[in-house]
Amino acid sequence: MIDLQAREIGYYHIPTYMAKEQGDLVYQVPLRCLISIDSWVHIFIADTVFGLFGRGARFEERLNKNLSFKVRTLWRALYEGKQLLESSGVVQIGRNCVIDPSAIIHGPTTIGDNVTVGRGR
């Protein structure tokens, strides 16, 4: 048996008409992986789970363990007048990016170089 260090992260809500039991469910997100890649669909799924959720888990772990990182991130958000997840401490933007002013970007996020982000709600 391989320990993938799965943790409960986030939640999603099941509508009452779809579930026998009421309440919120959590994602079990592994911090390590062992996956067999047979097609591009597996790569897409692995990127979603291990890329997006894994990055969020690592960010959360860093916030919980490192007090100076937590204070620095909070100070940066206060200084910029933004919400914590919208501040430059958690959203990193590369060079030569074009981002529409109405786009909403929440972190932890990294946008690479030469990226165009269109309108968002």
mmCIF file of C-alpha atoms in Angstrom:
data_model
loop_
_atom_site.group_PDB
_atom_site.id
_atom_site.type_symbol
_atom_site.label_atom_id
_atom_site.label_comp_id
_atom_site.label_asym_id
_atom_site.label_seq_id
_atom_site.Cartn_x
_atom_site.Cartn_y
_atom_site.Cartn_z
ATOM 1 C CA MET A 1 0.000 0.000 0.000
ATOM 2 C CA ILE A 2 1.305 3.443 -0.917
ATOM 3 C CA ASP A 3 0.564 6.421 1.323
ATOM 4 C CA LEU A 4 -0.472 9.308 -0.942
ATOM 5 C CA GLN A 5 -0.944 11.687 2.003
ATOM 6 C CA ALA A 6 -4.529 12.543 1.057
ATOM 7 C CA ARG A 7 -6.119 15.461 2.891
ATOM 8 C CA GLU A 8 -9.628 16.861 3.078
ATOM 9 C CA ILE A 9 -9.561 20.123 1.157
ATOM 10 C CA GLY A 10 -12.460 22.358 0.215
ATOM 11 C CA TYR A 11 -16.011 21.251 -0.169
ATOM 12 C CA TYR A 12 -18.783 21.115 -2.672
ATOM 13 C CA HIS A 13 -22.507 21.190 -2.107
ATOM 14 C CA ILE A 14 -24.903 18.562 -3.419
ATOM 15 C CA PRO A 15 -28.409 19.889 -4.212
ATOM 16 C CA THR A 16 -31.130 18.374 -2.020
ATOM 17 C CA TYR A 17 -32.925 16.719 -4.933
ATOM 18 C CA MET A 18 -29.761 14.829 -5.985
ATOM 19 C CA ALA A 19 -28.571 13.415 -2.668
ATOM 20 C CA LYS A 20 -30.040 10.927 -0.246
ATOM 21 C CA GLU A 21 -28.065 12.507 2.562
ATOM 22 C CA GLN A 22 -27.908 16.248 3.175
ATOM 23 C CA GLY A 23 -24.756 18.259 3.677
ATOM 24 C CA ASP A 24 -21.464 19.233 2.156
ATOM 25 C CA LEU A 25 -18.862 16.821 0.842
ATOM 26 C CA VAL A 26 -15.098 17.303 0.829
ATOM 27 C CA TYR A 27 -12.430 16.473 -1.727
ATOM 28 C CA GLN A 28 -9.761 13.965 -0.727
ATOM 29 C CA VAL A 29 -6.719 15.495 -2.400
ATOM 30 C CA PRO A 30 -3.512 13.441 -2.497
ATOM 31 C CA LEU A 31 -0.256 15.327 -2.033
ATOM 32 C CA ARG A 32 1.695 12.526 -3.737
ATOM 33 C CA CYS A 33 0.679 10.652 -6.832
ATOM 34 C CA LEU A 34 0.918 7.309 -8.517
ATOM 35 C CA ILE A 35 -0.958 7.330 -11.795
ATOM 36 C CA SER A 36 -0.934 5.361 -15.022
ATOM 37 C CA ILE A 37 -1.097 7.629 -18.076
ATOM 38 C CA ASP A 38 -2.818 5.876 -20.986
ATOM 39 C CA SER A 39 -4.338 8.834 -22.829
ATOM 40 C CA TRP A 40 -4.531 12.631 -22.838
ATOM 41 C CA VAL A 41 -7.659 12.461 -20.634
ATOM 42 C CA HIS A 42 -5.565 11.032 -17.801
ATOM 43 C CA ILE A 43 -3.117 13.915 -18.134
ATOM 44 C CA PHE A 44 -5.990 16.416 -17.997
ATOM 45 C CA ILE A 45 -7.470 14.803 -14.870
ATOM 46 C CA ALA A 46 -4.062 14.502 -13.211
ATOM 47 C CA ASP A 47 -3.346 18.165 -13.923
ATOM 48 C CA THR A 48 -6.645 19.225 -12.376
ATOM 49 C CA VAL A 49 -6.274 17.208 -9.202
ATOM 50 C CA PHE A 50 -2.534 17.407 -8.655
ATOM 51 C CA GLY A 51 -1.957 20.796 -10.263
ATOM 52 C CA LEU A 52 -4.805 22.976 -9.053
ATOM 53 C CA PHE A 53 -5.798 21.306 -5.815
ATOM 54 C CA GLY A 54 -2.228 20.321 -4.988
ATOM 55 C CA ARG A 55 -1.034 23.896 -5.358
ATOM 56 C CA GLY A 56 -3.855 25.085 -3.121
ATOM 57 C CA ALA A 57 -2.933 22.434 -0.543
ATOM 58 C CA ARG A 58 0.722 23.464 -0.581
ATOM 59 C CA PHE A 59 -0.248 27.135 -0.233
ATOM 60 C CA GLU A 60 -2.542 26.331 2.693
ATOM 61 C CA GLU A 61 0.175 24.257 4.352
ATOM 62 C CA ARG A 62 2.677 27.094 3.930
ATOM 63 C CA LEU A 63 0.217 29.549 5.493
ATOM 64 C CA ASN A 64 -0.351 27.233 8.459
ATOM 65 C CA LYS A 65 3.331 26.504 9.150
ATOM 66 C CA ASN A 66 5.076 29.776 8.326
ATOM 67 C CA LEU A 67 3.936 32.753 10.407
ATOM 68 C CA SER A 68 6.158 35.233 8.568
ATOM 69 C CA PHE A 69 4.649 34.176 5.190
ATOM 70 C CA LYS A 70 1.155 34.600 6.623
ATOM 71 C CA VAL A 71 1.908 38.088 7.984
ATOM 72 C CA ARG A 72 3.721 39.144 4.778
ATOM 73 C CA THR A 73 0.803 37.963 2.607
ATOM 74 C CA LEU A 74 -1.770 39.682 4.814
ATOM 75 C CA TRP A 75 0.277 42.915 4.874
ATOM 76 C CA ARG A 76 0.594 42.880 1.088
ATOM 77 C CA ALA A 77 -3.193 42.471 0.702
ATOM 78 C CA LEU A 78 -3.856 45.338 3.125
ATOM 79 C CA TYR A 79 -1.302 47.560 1.395
ATOM 80 C CA GLU A 80 -2.788 46.889 -2.056
ATOM 81 C CA GLY A 81 -6.369 47.280 -0.786
ATOM 82 C CA LYS A 82 -7.381 43.899 -2.190
ATOM 83 C CA GLN A 83 -8.819 40.704 -0.819
ATOM 84 C CA LEU A 84 -6.207 38.214 0.343
ATOM 85 C CA LEU A 85 -6.710 35.813 -2.579
ATOM 86 C CA GLU A 86 -6.469 38.677 -5.102
ATOM 87 C CA SER A 87 -3.261 40.234 -3.760
ATOM 88 C CA SER A 88 0.130 40.002 -5.444
ATOM 89 C CA GLY A 89 1.321 37.693 -2.665
ATOM 90 C CA VAL A 90 -0.782 34.843 -4.034
ATOM 91 C CA VAL A 91 -1.318 35.856 -7.684
ATOM 92 C CA GLN A 92 1.881 35.928 -9.730
ATOM 93 C CA ILE A 93 1.792 37.344 -13.265
ATOM 94 C CA GLY A 94 4.502 36.770 -15.869
ATOM 95 C CA ARG A 95 5.966 39.154 -18.438
ATOM 96 C CA ASN A 96 4.158 40.469 -21.531
ATOM 97 C CA CYS A 97 0.681 39.540 -20.238
ATOM 98 C CA VAL A 98 -2.522 41.211 -21.391
ATOM 99 C CA ILE A 99 -5.280 41.002 -18.777
ATOM 100 C CA ASP A 100 -8.716 42.523 -19.296
ATOM 101 C CA PRO A 101 -9.574 44.956 -16.456
ATOM 102 C CA SER A 102 -12.841 43.117 -15.787
ATOM 103 C CA ALA A 103 -11.097 39.742 -15.328
ATOM 104 C CA ILE A 104 -11.312 38.277 -11.840
ATOM 105 C CA ILE A 105 -8.243 36.299 -10.817
ATOM 106 C CA HIS A 106 -8.074 34.574 -7.455
ATOM 107 C CA GLY A 107 -5.050 32.790 -6.066
ATOM 108 C CA PRO A 108 -3.030 30.926 -5.503
ATOM 109 C CA THR A 109 -2.421 31.405 -9.210
ATOM 110 C CA THR A 110 0.563 31.752 -11.507
ATOM 111 C CA ILE A 111 0.036 33.222 -14.970
ATOM 112 C CA GLY A 112 2.940 32.517 -17.298
ATOM 113 C CA ASP A 113 4.679 34.780 -19.791
ATOM 114 C CA ASN A 114 2.918 36.019 -22.967
ATOM 115 C CA VAL A 115 -0.610 35.131 -21.761
ATOM 116 C CA THR A 116 -3.846 36.903 -22.683
ATOM 117 C CA VAL A 117 -6.730 36.779 -20.190
ATOM 118 C CA GLY A 118 -10.110 37.911 -21.487
ATOM 119 C CA ARG A 119 -13.195 39.212 -19.727
ATOM 120 C CA GLY A 120 -14.451 37.422 -16.656
ATOM 121 C CA ARG A 121 -17.278 37.583 -14.191
#
